[in-house]
Amino acid sequence: MTTHDYAFNRLRQAIMVGAFRPGTSVTIRGLAEALESSPTPVREALRQLTSIGALQFLENRRIVVPHITPARFEELISLRIALESHAARRAVAHLSERQIQQIAAVDDSIETEIRGGDKVAALIANQAFHRMIYTANPDPVAMPLIESVWLQLGPILGIAMEHVTELYVVDRHREAIEALRRRDEEAVADAIAADIREGIGGFDQQAVARLLRLAA
Amino acid sequence: MTTHDYAFNRLRQAIMVGAFRPGTSVTIRGLAEALESSPTPVREALRQLTSIGALQFLENRRIVVPHITPARFEELISLRIALESHAARRAVAHLSERQIQQIAAVDDSIETEIRGGDKVAALIANQAFHRMIYTANPDPVAMPLIESVWLQLGPILGIAMEHVTELYVVDRHREAIEALRRRDEEAVADAIAADIREGIGGFDQQAVARLLRLAA
DNA sequence: TTTCAGAAAATGTGATCACAAAAAGAGATT
DNA sequence: AATCTCTTTTTGTGATCACATTTTCTGAAA
């Protein structure tokens, strides 16, 4: 693995799980030092991250984690619903019984992580649940786009996690798995849409605005 | 504008209008020479283009324009439909009468370009038509994703254009504009979906397979 | 205390170079 | 003619440096 790949994956993962707050600025040399490398591969990684909306190069050449407004948040959630219900529908026909079994196992692991109280681990497991469904499609062209949206939601997700004391399960995963077993494409799509809407999407504009104020 | 930006935009535009064929390999030094710059900014541009699916870094570190299979083509078209009908629906409420007028003007310019026989210009005008609708949304978070799909379709689009002798209009733009004027979100979404499906999406799998054979 | 000008430091940019890996070519062998 | 091996060339990678811009710091003036 190249230095560039390492830097890209490290940063990407950090942003995805909310380790950076909106508005945070990063420097090439700072990250290069932190990752014990040099500006060249780090700058490439940062440039790639801007391409997928995870970071932003401002006019004055500062590099920042994008700000999120309530309106933008709502756009991102509705985009998640459009993209992921589409990807789920497209994956149904390709899923084997064995794969559905594995997906159910990952769903169980989410509850385990929640009981363990590890928010980041629960989040990663939840993403794995969704990813396993969508990537059953042999041509998962939607997956990179979905991950781009996840990355853009990452920073506010980090803020939300800071202010959640009690973790509890609010998902439609069981419903989705049942629909997968029945090969019911519309039911799968509906379950995924509801899962997103009632999960992080369940934060209404006021709640998001409150979170963003707390972060500022 | 930085050297990197110039390289990125040049390459991006070239791929978007089908100037590169699937499987074409590019070299950093080659492009650096062609663009009269050096490897560093070119490599950054190429890395960004891989992030959005326009290029691919292979295992052996070769950089190529991705191959397209009939199945992948079909996935990309259905993704276009899902993304763009969503974006169009979300834009309707934000469009002013004046903007709709401008969109209609761009639609006229498409026909002008087609009569002039300039395929690339017609293609660019067509993209402008779609872009103007989607970016009416003040938070056009879907637009970068849509352009990513356009980029991935670019290479096969270039092949298709090589084998089209006669240009003719097959679009639902008029229908979409009328629906915009009526503020009918569903009708707009349907018109856009039909426009994509009957346009480039109208190539069936056999036609695509034929095109790809011709390109090989 | 606030404001402003100049100096110093920090930062992004891009060209260059050394290195390693991969590809291409040349020549011998079967 | 085909295959293999060794050499040469090409190519991606990453560290470094010089430069220009931006930001931050410092101190004087209002």
GROMACS .gro file of C-alpha atoms (C1' of nucleotides) in nm:
model
  492
    1MET     CA    1   0.000   0.000   0.000
    2THR     CA    2   0.131   0.341  -0.091
    3THR     CA    3   0.173   0.630   0.149
    4HIS     CA    4  -0.099   0.811  -0.037
    5ASP     CA    5  -0.344   0.523   0.006
    6TYR     CA    6  -0.270   0.507   0.376
    7ALA     CA    7  -0.327   0.877   0.423
    8PHE     CA    8  -0.646   0.871   0.217
    9ASN     CA    9  -0.797   0.578   0.403
   10ARG     CA   10  -0.701   0.709   0.745
   11LEU     CA   11  -0.852   1.050   0.682
   12ARG     CA   12  -1.156   0.913   0.509
   13GLN     CA   13  -1.235   0.680   0.794
   14ALA     CA   14  -1.184   0.955   1.048
   15ILE     CA   15  -1.425   1.188   0.869
   16MET     CA   16  -1.679   0.913   0.810
   17VAL     CA   17  -1.713   0.838   1.181
   18GLY     CA   18  -1.735   1.201   1.279
   19ALA     CA   19  -1.388   1.259   1.416
   20PHE     CA   20  -1.375   1.605   1.258
   21ARG     CA   21  -1.623   1.879   1.331
   22PRO     CA   22  -1.770   2.105   1.065
   23GLY     CA   23  -1.547   2.405   1.004
   24THR     CA   24  -1.233   2.236   1.130
   25SER     CA   25  -0.938   2.336   0.919
   26VAL     CA   26  -0.655   2.104   0.838
   27THR     CA   27  -0.310   2.173   0.698
   28ILE     CA   28  -0.109   1.965   0.459
   29ARG     CA   29   0.209   1.991   0.659
   30GLY     CA   30   0.028   1.921   0.985
   31LEU     CA   31  -0.125   1.602   0.854
   32ALA     CA   32   0.200   1.503   0.686
   33GLU     CA   33   0.373   1.527   1.020
   34ALA     CA   34   0.095   1.342   1.201
   35LEU     CA   35   0.108   1.064   0.944
   36GLU     CA   36   0.487   1.072   0.940
   37SER     CA   37   0.513   1.140   0.570
   38SER     CA   38   0.550   1.438   0.341
   39PRO     CA   39   0.322   1.696   0.179
   40THR     CA   40   0.298   1.531  -0.162
   41PRO     CA   41   0.097   1.218  -0.081
   42VAL     CA   42  -0.108   1.400   0.183
   43ARG     CA   43  -0.209   1.671  -0.060
   44GLU     CA   44  -0.320   1.407  -0.307
   45ALA     CA   45  -0.532   1.244  -0.040
   46LEU     CA   46  -0.688   1.576   0.057
   47ARG     CA   47  -0.762   1.658  -0.306
   48GLN     CA   48  -0.937   1.324  -0.345
   49LEU     CA   49  -1.139   1.386  -0.032
   50THR     CA   50  -1.259   1.717  -0.173
   51SER     CA   51  -1.375   1.537  -0.487
   52ILE     CA   52  -1.614   1.332  -0.281
   53GLY     CA   53  -1.736   1.620  -0.068
   54ALA     CA   54  -1.556   1.520   0.251
   55LEU     CA   55  -1.338   1.831   0.253
   56GLN     CA   56  -1.340   2.168   0.087
   57PHE     CA   57  -1.061   2.384  -0.056
   58LEU     CA   58  -1.166   2.741   0.008
   59GLU     CA   59  -1.088   3.039  -0.213
   60ASN     CA   60  -0.811   3.150   0.019
   61ARG     CA   61  -0.660   2.801  -0.015
   62ARG     CA   62  -0.755   2.695   0.333
   63ILE     CA   63  -0.870   2.336   0.367
   64VAL     CA   64  -1.173   2.284   0.587
   65VAL     CA   65  -1.438   2.034   0.682
   66PRO     CA   66  -1.753   2.175   0.516
   67HIS     CA   67  -2.016   2.348   0.724
   68ILE     CA   68  -2.361   2.199   0.737
   69THR     CA   69  -2.681   2.398   0.740
   70PRO     CA   70  -3.014   2.247   0.838
   71ALA     CA   71  -3.124   2.276   0.475
   72ARG     CA   72  -2.816   2.101   0.347
   73PHE     CA   73  -2.860   1.832   0.607
   74GLU     CA   74  -3.212   1.771   0.489
   75GLU     CA   75  -3.094   1.754   0.128
   76LEU     CA   76  -2.832   1.497   0.220
   77ILE     CA   77  -3.082   1.281   0.403
   78SER     CA   78  -3.329   1.282   0.115
   79LEU     CA   79  -3.043   1.202  -0.119
   80ARG     CA   80  -2.943   0.910   0.102
   81ILE     CA   81  -3.299   0.782   0.081
   82ALA     CA   82  -3.314   0.816  -0.298
   83LEU     CA   83  -2.974   0.655  -0.351
   84GLU     CA   84  -2.994   0.378  -0.096
   85SER     CA   85  -3.348   0.265  -0.167
   86HIS     CA   86  -3.244   0.247  -0.531
   87ALA     CA   87  -2.928   0.053  -0.452
   88ALA     CA   88  -3.118  -0.183  -0.221
   89ARG     CA   89  -3.383  -0.253  -0.482
   90ARG     CA   90  -3.111  -0.326  -0.736
   91ALA     CA   91  -2.932  -0.565  -0.501
   92VAL     CA   92  -3.222  -0.788  -0.401
   93ALA     CA   93  -3.204  -1.021  -0.702
   94HIS     CA   94  -2.832  -1.082  -0.647
   95LEU     CA   95  -2.838  -1.175  -0.279
   96SER     CA   96  -2.790  -1.540  -0.188
   97GLU     CA   97  -2.947  -1.697   0.119
   98ARG     CA   98  -2.600  -1.721   0.267
   99GLN     CA   99  -2.538  -1.350   0.215
  100ILE     CA  100  -2.868  -1.263   0.380
  101GLN     CA  101  -2.760  -1.477   0.672
  102GLN     CA  102  -2.435  -1.282   0.698
  103ILE     CA  103  -2.624  -0.955   0.684
  104ALA     CA  104  -2.843  -1.071   0.971
  105ALA     CA  105  -2.527  -1.158   1.164
  106VAL     CA  106  -2.391  -0.807   1.111
  107ASP     CA  107  -2.722  -0.670   1.232
  108ASP     CA  108  -2.679  -0.868   1.552
  109SER     CA  109  -2.330  -0.727   1.592
  110ILE     CA  110  -2.474  -0.376   1.582
  111GLU     CA  111  -2.682  -0.452   1.890
  112THR     CA  112  -2.378  -0.603   2.059
  113GLU     CA  113  -2.175  -0.287   1.999
  114ILE     CA  114  -2.461  -0.072   2.123
  115ARG     CA  115  -2.485  -0.274   2.442
  116GLY     CA  116  -2.109  -0.239   2.476
  117GLY     CA  117  -2.157   0.137   2.452
  118ASP     CA  118  -1.907   0.185   2.170
  119LYS     CA  119  -2.076   0.443   1.949
  120VAL     CA  120  -1.814   0.444   1.675
  121ALA     CA  121  -1.810   0.066   1.652
  122ALA     CA  122  -2.190   0.063   1.633
  123LEU     CA  123  -2.179   0.321   1.357
  124ILE     CA  124  -1.923   0.124   1.158
  125ALA     CA  125  -2.127  -0.194   1.197
  126ASN     CA  126  -2.436  -0.009   1.080
  127GLN     CA  127  -2.252   0.111   0.772
  128ALA     CA  128  -2.132  -0.244   0.710
  129PHE     CA  129  -2.493  -0.363   0.723
  130HIS     CA  130  -2.596  -0.120   0.452
  131ARG     CA  131  -2.283  -0.177   0.246
  132MET     CA  132  -2.330  -0.554   0.243
  133ILE     CA  133  -2.672  -0.516   0.092
  134TYR     CA  134  -2.577  -0.268  -0.177
  135THR     CA  135  -2.256  -0.441  -0.283
  136ALA     CA  136  -2.439  -0.764  -0.354
  137ASN     CA  137  -2.497  -0.602  -0.689
  138PRO     CA  138  -2.209  -0.719  -0.911
  139ASP     CA  139  -2.181  -0.366  -1.054
  140PRO     CA  140  -2.219  -0.153  -0.742
  141VAL     CA  141  -2.185   0.179  -0.923
  142ALA     CA  142  -2.402   0.352  -0.664
  143MET     CA  143  -2.183   0.252  -0.369
  144PRO     CA  144  -1.914   0.520  -0.412
  145LEU     CA  145  -2.185   0.784  -0.437
  146ILE     CA  146  -2.355   0.656  -0.124
  147GLU     CA  147  -2.027   0.665   0.064
  148SER     CA  148  -1.977   1.020  -0.055
  149VAL     CA  149  -2.303   1.116   0.113
  150TRP     CA  150  -2.204   0.929   0.428
  151LEU     CA  151  -1.881   1.127   0.434
  152GLN     CA  152  -2.068   1.453   0.404
  153LEU     CA  153  -2.290   1.354   0.694
  154GLY     CA  154  -1.997   1.233   0.903
  155PRO     CA  155  -1.914   1.561   1.079
  156ILE     CA  156  -2.266   1.627   1.204
  157LEU     CA  157  -2.293   1.266   1.301
  158GLY     CA  158  -1.993   1.315   1.525
  159ILE     CA  159  -2.161   1.608   1.694
  160ALA     CA  160  -2.481   1.412   1.740
  161MET     CA  161  -2.291   1.127   1.901
  162GLU     CA  162  -2.131   1.361   2.151
  163HIS     CA  163  -2.473   1.460   2.276
  164VAL     CA  164  -2.628   1.118   2.291
  165THR     CA  165  -2.584   0.970   2.634
  166GLU     CA  166  -2.796   0.661   2.593
  167LEU     CA  167  -2.765   0.446   2.282
  168TYR     CA  168  -3.077   0.267   2.173
  169VAL     CA  169  -3.179   0.078   1.866
  170VAL     CA  170  -3.410   0.250   1.625
  171ASP     CA  171  -3.384   0.074   1.298
  172ARG     CA  172  -3.579  -0.116   1.041
  173HIS     CA  173  -3.311  -0.374   0.983
  174ARG     CA  174  -3.521  -0.672   1.083
  175GLU     CA  175  -3.792  -0.553   0.848
  176ALA     CA  176  -3.537  -0.515   0.566
  177ILE     CA  177  -3.396  -0.862   0.624
  178GLU     CA  178  -3.743  -1.016   0.617
  179ALA     CA  179  -3.814  -0.836   0.292
  180LEU     CA  180  -3.483  -0.959   0.149
  181ARG     CA  181  -3.582  -1.317   0.233
  182ARG     CA  182  -3.910  -1.268   0.049
  183ARG     CA  183  -3.724  -1.110  -0.245
  184ASP     CA  184  -3.967  -0.824  -0.219
  185GLU     CA  185  -3.781  -0.537  -0.384
  186GLU     CA  186  -4.031  -0.266  -0.295
  187ALA     CA  187  -4.051  -0.375   0.067
  188VAL     CA  188  -3.672  -0.373   0.093
  189ALA     CA  189  -3.654  -0.026  -0.056
  190ASP     CA  190  -3.925   0.096   0.180
  191ALA     CA  191  -3.755  -0.053   0.484
  192ILE     CA  192  -3.423   0.109   0.395
  193ALA     CA  193  -3.593   0.443   0.333
  194ALA     CA  194  -3.772   0.423   0.667
  195ASP     CA  195  -3.452   0.316   0.840
  196ILE     CA  196  -3.273   0.626   0.717
  197ARG     CA  197  -3.563   0.859   0.777
  198GLU     CA  198  -3.618   0.741   1.133
  199GLY     CA  199  -3.250   0.706   1.214
  200ILE     CA  200  -3.022   1.001   1.166
  201GLY     CA  201  -3.279   1.139   0.927
  202GLY     CA  202  -3.517   1.154   1.220
  203PHE     CA  203  -3.347   1.463   1.349
  204ASP     CA  204  -3.574   1.742   1.246
  205GLN     CA  205  -3.447   2.081   1.137
  206GLN     CA  206  -3.476   2.225   1.486
  207ALA     CA  207  -3.277   1.942   1.636
  208VAL     CA  208  -3.008   1.982   1.372
  209ALA     CA  209  -2.997   2.356   1.426
  210ARG     CA  210  -2.958   2.296   1.797
  211LEU     CA  211  -2.675   2.050   1.740
  212LEU     CA  212  -2.499   2.292   1.509
  213ARG     CA  213  -2.529   2.569   1.768
  214LEU     CA  214  -2.380   2.341   2.029
  215ALA     CA  215  -2.093   2.269   1.796
  216ALA     CA  216  -2.019   2.635   1.732
  217MET     CA  217  -0.642   2.930  -1.133
  218THR     CA  218  -0.379   2.680  -1.032
  219THR     CA  219  -0.204   2.440  -1.267
  220HIS     CA  220  -0.379   2.159  -1.090
  221ASP     CA  221  -0.721   2.312  -1.150
  222TYR     CA  222  -0.643   2.362  -1.514
  223ALA     CA  223  -0.531   2.003  -1.558
  224PHE     CA  224  -0.830   1.869  -1.369
  225ASN     CA  225  -1.084   2.069  -1.566
  226ARG     CA  226  -0.923   1.997  -1.902
  227LEU     CA  227  -0.914   1.622  -1.842
  228ARG     CA  228  -1.255   1.613  -1.686
  229GLN     CA  229  -1.413   1.792  -1.977
  230ALA     CA  230  -1.234   1.567  -2.225
  231ILE     CA  231  -1.360   1.252  -2.055
  232MET     CA  232  -1.711   1.390  -2.012
  233VAL     CA  233  -1.755   1.446  -2.387
  234GLY     CA  234  -1.613   1.110  -2.479
  235ALA     CA  235  -1.267   1.210  -2.598
  236PHE     CA  236  -1.115   0.901  -2.435
  237ARG     CA  237  -1.216   0.548  -2.518
  238PRO     CA  238  -1.265   0.279  -2.256
  239GLY     CA  239  -0.938   0.103  -2.180
  240THR     CA  240  -0.721   0.392  -2.294
  241SER     CA  241  -0.422   0.426  -2.067
  242VAL     CA  242  -0.273   0.760  -1.975
  243THR     CA  243   0.060   0.844  -1.819
  244ILE     CA  244   0.138   1.117  -1.573
  245ARG     CA  245   0.446   1.234  -1.755
  246GLY     CA  246   0.270   1.221  -2.089
  247LEU     CA  247  -0.013   1.442  -1.972
  248ALA     CA  248   0.228   1.670  -1.788
  249GLU     CA  249   0.411   1.728  -2.113
  250ALA     CA  250   0.090   1.775  -2.311
  251LEU     CA  251  -0.033   2.029  -2.058
  252GLU     CA  252   0.310   2.187  -2.033
  253SER     CA  253   0.345   2.135  -1.661
  254SER     CA  254   0.496   1.878  -1.427
  255PRO     CA  255   0.396   1.546  -1.273
  256THR     CA  256   0.283   1.681  -0.936
  257PRO     CA  257  -0.030   1.875  -1.032
  258VAL     CA  258  -0.120   1.625  -1.302
  259ARG     CA  259  -0.105   1.336  -1.061
  260GLU     CA  260  -0.333   1.523  -0.824
  261ALA     CA  261  -0.581   1.581  -1.103
  262LEU     CA  262  -0.572   1.214  -1.202
  263ARG     CA  263  -0.622   1.104  -0.844
  264GLN     CA  264  -0.925   1.330  -0.817
  265LEU     CA  265  -1.064   1.189  -1.139
  266THR     CA  266  -1.036   0.838  -0.998
  267SER     CA  267  -1.234   0.946  -0.695
  268ILE     CA  268  -1.527   1.029  -0.914
  269GLY     CA  269  -1.502   0.720  -1.129
  270ALA     CA  270  -1.367   0.891  -1.439
  271LEU     CA  271  -1.038   0.704  -1.426
  272GLN     CA  272  -0.899   0.398  -1.257
  273PHE     CA  273  -0.564   0.324  -1.097
  274LEU     CA  274  -0.500  -0.044  -1.161
  275GLU     CA  275  -0.312  -0.281  -0.932
  276ASN     CA  276  -0.002  -0.256  -1.147
  277ARG     CA  277  -0.022   0.122  -1.111
  278ARG     CA  278  -0.133   0.177  -1.466
  279ILE     CA  279  -0.390   0.452  -1.511
  280VAL     CA  280  -0.675   0.369  -1.746
  281VAL     CA  281  -1.018   0.482  -1.858
  282PRO     CA  282  -1.248   0.217  -1.707
  283HIS     CA  283  -1.400  -0.051  -1.924
  284ILE     CA  284  -1.775  -0.065  -1.957
  285THR     CA  285  -1.977  -0.382  -1.973
  286PRO     CA  286  -2.340  -0.389  -2.091
  287ALA     CA  287  -2.447  -0.465  -1.733
  288ARG     CA  288  -2.249  -0.174  -1.591
  289PHE     CA  289  -2.391   0.052  -1.857
  290GLU     CA  290  -2.741  -0.046  -1.757
  291GLU     CA  291  -2.662   0.016  -1.391
  292LEU     CA  292  -2.530   0.361  -1.472
  293ILE     CA  293  -2.840   0.452  -1.671
  294SER     CA  294  -3.075   0.341  -1.397
  295LEU     CA  295  -2.863   0.533  -1.149
  296ARG     CA  296  -2.889   0.842  -1.368
  297ILE     CA  297  -3.265   0.805  -1.367
  298ALA     CA  298  -3.284   0.765  -0.990
  299LEU     CA  299  -3.049   1.055  -0.920
  300GLU     CA  300  -3.172   1.299  -1.178
  301SER     CA  301  -3.543   1.248  -1.128
  302HIS     CA  302  -3.477   1.305  -0.759
  303ALA     CA  303  -3.272   1.617  -0.824
  304ALA     CA  304  -3.530   1.751  -1.067
  305ARG     CA  305  -3.814   1.696  -0.821
  306ARG     CA  306  -3.615   1.877  -0.555
  307ALA     CA  307  -3.543   2.173  -0.781
  308VAL     CA  308  -3.894   2.250  -0.899
  309ALA     CA  309  -3.994   2.466  -0.603
  310HIS     CA  310  -3.682   2.681  -0.639
  311LEU     CA  311  -3.708   2.766  -1.007
  312SER     CA  312  -3.817   3.117  -1.101
  313GLU     CA  313  -4.009   3.196  -1.418
  314ARG     CA  314  -3.699   3.367  -1.547
  315GLN     CA  315  -3.487   3.059  -1.487
  316ILE     CA  316  -3.739   2.842  -1.668
  317GLN     CA  317  -3.718   3.085  -1.956
  318GLN     CA  318  -3.341   3.048  -1.962
  319ILE     CA  319  -3.371   2.671  -1.954
  320ALA     CA  320  -3.603   2.685  -2.254
  321ALA     CA  321  -3.345   2.900  -2.432
  322VAL     CA  322  -3.075   2.642  -2.368
  323ASP     CA  323  -3.309   2.376  -2.504
  324ASP     CA  324  -3.337   2.579  -2.824
  325SER     CA  325  -2.961   2.602  -2.844
  326ILE     CA  326  -2.941   2.223  -2.837
  327GLU     CA  327  -3.145   2.205  -3.155
  328THR     CA  328  -2.928   2.474  -3.309
  329GLU     CA  329  -2.613   2.275  -3.237
  330ILE     CA  330  -2.770   1.960  -3.373
  331ARG     CA  331  -2.863   2.137  -3.695
  332GLY     CA  332  -2.507   2.264  -3.709
  333GLY     CA  333  -2.389   1.906  -3.683
  334ASP     CA  334  -2.159   1.966  -3.388
  335LYS     CA  335  -2.211   1.658  -3.175
  336VAL     CA  336  -1.990   1.765  -2.887
  337ALA     CA  337  -2.150   2.109  -2.867
  338ALA     CA  338  -2.495   1.948  -2.868
  339LEU     CA  339  -2.388   1.716  -2.590
  340ILE     CA  340  -2.252   2.001  -2.381
  341ALA     CA  341  -2.570   2.202  -2.433
  342ASN     CA  342  -2.775   1.902  -2.331
  343GLN     CA  343  -2.573   1.868  -2.011
  344ALA     CA  344  -2.621   2.240  -1.947
  345PHE     CA  345  -2.997   2.192  -1.981
  346HIS     CA  346  -3.000   1.926  -1.713
  347ARG     CA  347  -2.752   2.109  -1.492
  348MET     CA  348  -2.955   2.429  -1.495
  349ILE     CA  349  -3.257   2.247  -1.362
  350TYR     CA  350  -3.078   2.059  -1.086
  351THR     CA  351  -2.869   2.352  -0.965
  352ALA     CA  352  -3.176   2.565  -0.908
  353ASN     CA  353  -3.175   2.390  -0.573
  354PRO     CA  354  -2.978   2.617  -0.338
  355ASP     CA  355  -2.809   2.308  -0.191
  356PRO     CA  356  -2.735   2.103  -0.500
  357VAL     CA  357  -2.572   1.817  -0.314
  358ALA     CA  358  -2.679   1.571  -0.582
  359MET     CA  359  -2.509   1.757  -0.867
  360PRO     CA  360  -2.155   1.631  -0.807
  361LEU     CA  361  -2.285   1.276  -0.792
  362ILE     CA  362  -2.477   1.322  -1.115
  363GLU     CA  363  -2.168   1.458  -1.286
  364SER     CA  364  -1.978   1.156  -1.161
  365VAL     CA  365  -2.222   0.931  -1.343
  366TRP     CA  366  -2.197   1.147  -1.655
  367LEU     CA  367  -1.820   1.106  -1.643
  368GLN     CA  368  -1.850   0.732  -1.619
  369LEU     CA  369  -2.077   0.728  -1.921
  370GLY     CA  370  -1.854   0.965  -2.118
  371PRO     CA  371  -1.629   0.708  -2.283
  372ILE     CA  372  -1.911   0.496  -2.426
  373LEU     CA  373  -2.085   0.813  -2.529
  374GLY     CA  374  -1.781   0.899  -2.736
  375ILE     CA  375  -1.797   0.564  -2.909
  376ALA     CA  376  -2.167   0.604  -2.974
  377MET     CA  377  -2.110   0.944  -3.130
  378GLU     CA  378  -1.851   0.804  -3.367
  379HIS     CA  379  -2.109   0.569  -3.509
  380VAL     CA  380  -2.396   0.810  -3.537
  381THR     CA  381  -2.402   0.969  -3.878
  382GLU     CA  382  -2.728   1.155  -3.850
  383LEU     CA  383  -2.811   1.362  -3.543
  384TYR     CA  384  -3.173   1.388  -3.451
  385VAL     CA  385  -3.363   1.511  -3.151
  386VAL     CA  386  -3.512   1.255  -2.921
  387ASP     CA  387  -3.581   1.421  -2.594
  388ARG     CA  388  -3.852   1.509  -2.350
  389HIS     CA  389  -3.726   1.856  -2.281
  390ARG     CA  390  -4.038   2.035  -2.398
  391GLU     CA  391  -4.242   1.810  -2.173
  392ALA     CA  392  -4.012   1.880  -1.879
  393ILE     CA  393  -4.030   2.255  -1.934
  394GLU     CA  394  -4.408   2.247  -1.946
  395ALA     CA  395  -4.414   2.051  -1.622
  396LEU     CA  396  -4.175   2.301  -1.464
  397ARG     CA  397  -4.411   2.583  -1.557
  398ARG     CA  398  -4.697   2.395  -1.391
  399ARG     CA  399  -4.476   2.329  -1.085
  400ASP     CA  400  -4.572   1.966  -1.121
  401GLU     CA  401  -4.289   1.785  -0.943
  402GLU     CA  402  -4.395   1.435  -1.042
  403ALA     CA  403  -4.441   1.528  -1.405
  404VAL     CA  404  -4.095   1.688  -1.412
  405ALA     CA  405  -3.938   1.381  -1.258
  406ASP     CA  406  -4.119   1.158  -1.507
  407ALA     CA  407  -4.013   1.369  -1.802
  408ILE     CA  408  -3.649   1.363  -1.695
  409ALA     CA  409  -3.663   0.988  -1.636
  410ALA     CA  410  -3.815   0.934  -1.980
  411ASP     CA  411  -3.564   1.169  -2.136
  412ILE     CA  412  -3.274   0.964  -2.001
  413ARG     CA  413  -3.434   0.629  -2.075
  414GLU     CA  414  -3.516   0.718  -2.436
  415GLY     CA  415  -3.194   0.908  -2.496
  416ILE     CA  416  -2.863   0.739  -2.433
  417GLY     CA  417  -3.046   0.500  -2.206
  418GLY     CA  418  -3.240   0.388  -2.511
  419PHE     CA  419  -2.947   0.183  -2.630
  420ASP     CA  420  -3.039  -0.169  -2.534
  421GLN     CA  421  -2.783  -0.421  -2.413
  422GLN     CA  422  -2.728  -0.559  -2.761
  423ALA     CA  423  -2.663  -0.216  -2.903
  424VAL     CA  424  -2.416  -0.140  -2.625
  425ALA     CA  425  -2.242  -0.474  -2.672
  426ARG     CA  426  -2.215  -0.398  -3.042
  427LEU     CA  427  -2.068  -0.057  -2.975
  428LEU     CA  428  -1.817  -0.201  -2.732
  429ARG     CA  429  -1.711  -0.462  -2.988
  430LEU     CA  430  -1.662  -0.191  -3.243
  431ALA     CA  431  -1.445  -0.005  -2.998
  432ALA     CA  432  -1.225  -0.304  -2.924
  433DT     C1'  433  -0.838   4.992   2.441
  434DT     C1'  434  -0.863   4.986   1.954
  435DT     C1'  435  -0.667   5.016   1.504
  436DC     C1'  436  -0.334   4.990   1.166
  437DA     C1'  437   0.123   4.895   0.930
  438DG     C1'  438   0.506   4.622   0.880
  439DA     C1'  439   0.762   4.197   0.991
  440DA     C1'  440   0.772   3.720   1.072
  441DA     C1'  441   0.579   3.276   1.037
  442DA     C1'  442   0.288   2.946   0.830
  443DT     C1'  443   0.092   2.743   0.433
  444DG     C1'  444  -0.037   2.586  -0.045
  445DT     C1'  445   0.181   2.518  -0.498
  446DG     C1'  446   0.458   2.311  -0.833
  447DA     C1'  447   0.907   2.172  -1.024
  448DT     C1'  448   1.275   1.847  -0.960
  449DC     C1'  449   1.518   1.442  -0.834
  450DA     C1'  450   1.620   0.975  -0.662
  451DC     C1'  451   1.422   0.538  -0.616
  452DA     C1'  452   1.161   0.112  -0.706
  453DA     C1'  453   0.859  -0.133  -0.982
  454DA     C1'  454   0.677  -0.243  -1.415
  455DA     C1'  455   0.696  -0.270  -1.912
  456DA     C1'  456   0.937  -0.309  -2.330
  457DG     C1'  457   1.308  -0.456  -2.597
  458DA     C1'  458   1.716  -0.749  -2.735
  459DG     C1'  459   1.940  -1.155  -2.787
  460DA     C1'  460   2.014  -1.632  -2.704
  461DT     C1'  461   1.820  -2.094  -2.659
  462DT     C1'  462   1.503  -2.460  -2.761
  463DA     C1'  463   0.877  -1.962  -3.467
  464DA     C1'  464   0.828  -1.954  -2.977
  465DT     C1'  465   1.006  -1.890  -2.521
  466DC     C1'  466   1.305  -1.741  -2.182
  467DT     C1'  467   1.645  -1.424  -1.964
  468DC     C1'  468   1.880  -1.014  -1.906
  469DT     C1'  469   1.914  -0.528  -2.003
  470DT     C1'  470   1.716  -0.087  -2.099
  471DT     C1'  471   1.352   0.219  -2.080
  472DT     C1'  472   0.940   0.385  -1.901
  473DT     C1'  473   0.654   0.503  -1.527
  474DG     C1'  474   0.449   0.590  -1.059
  475DT     C1'  475   0.595   0.742  -0.597
  476DG     C1'  476   0.736   1.043  -0.250
  477DA     C1'  477   1.067   1.361  -0.039
  478DT     C1'  478   1.256   1.814  -0.085
  479DC     C1'  479   1.305   2.285  -0.201
  480DA     C1'  480   1.203   2.754  -0.376
  481DC     C1'  481   0.837   3.066  -0.441
  482DA     C1'  482   0.410   3.332  -0.366
  483DT     C1'  483   0.027   3.405  -0.091
  484DT     C1'  484  -0.196   3.418   0.331
  485DT     C1'  485  -0.213   3.442   0.812
  486DT     C1'  486  -0.038   3.570   1.244
  487DC     C1'  487   0.236   3.836   1.538
  488DT     C1'  488   0.438   4.273   1.703
  489DG     C1'  489   0.448   4.736   1.819
  490DA     C1'  490   0.338   5.202   1.740
  491DA     C1'  491  -0.023   5.554   1.681
  492DA     C1'  492  -0.486   5.729   1.766
   0.00000   0.00000   0.00000
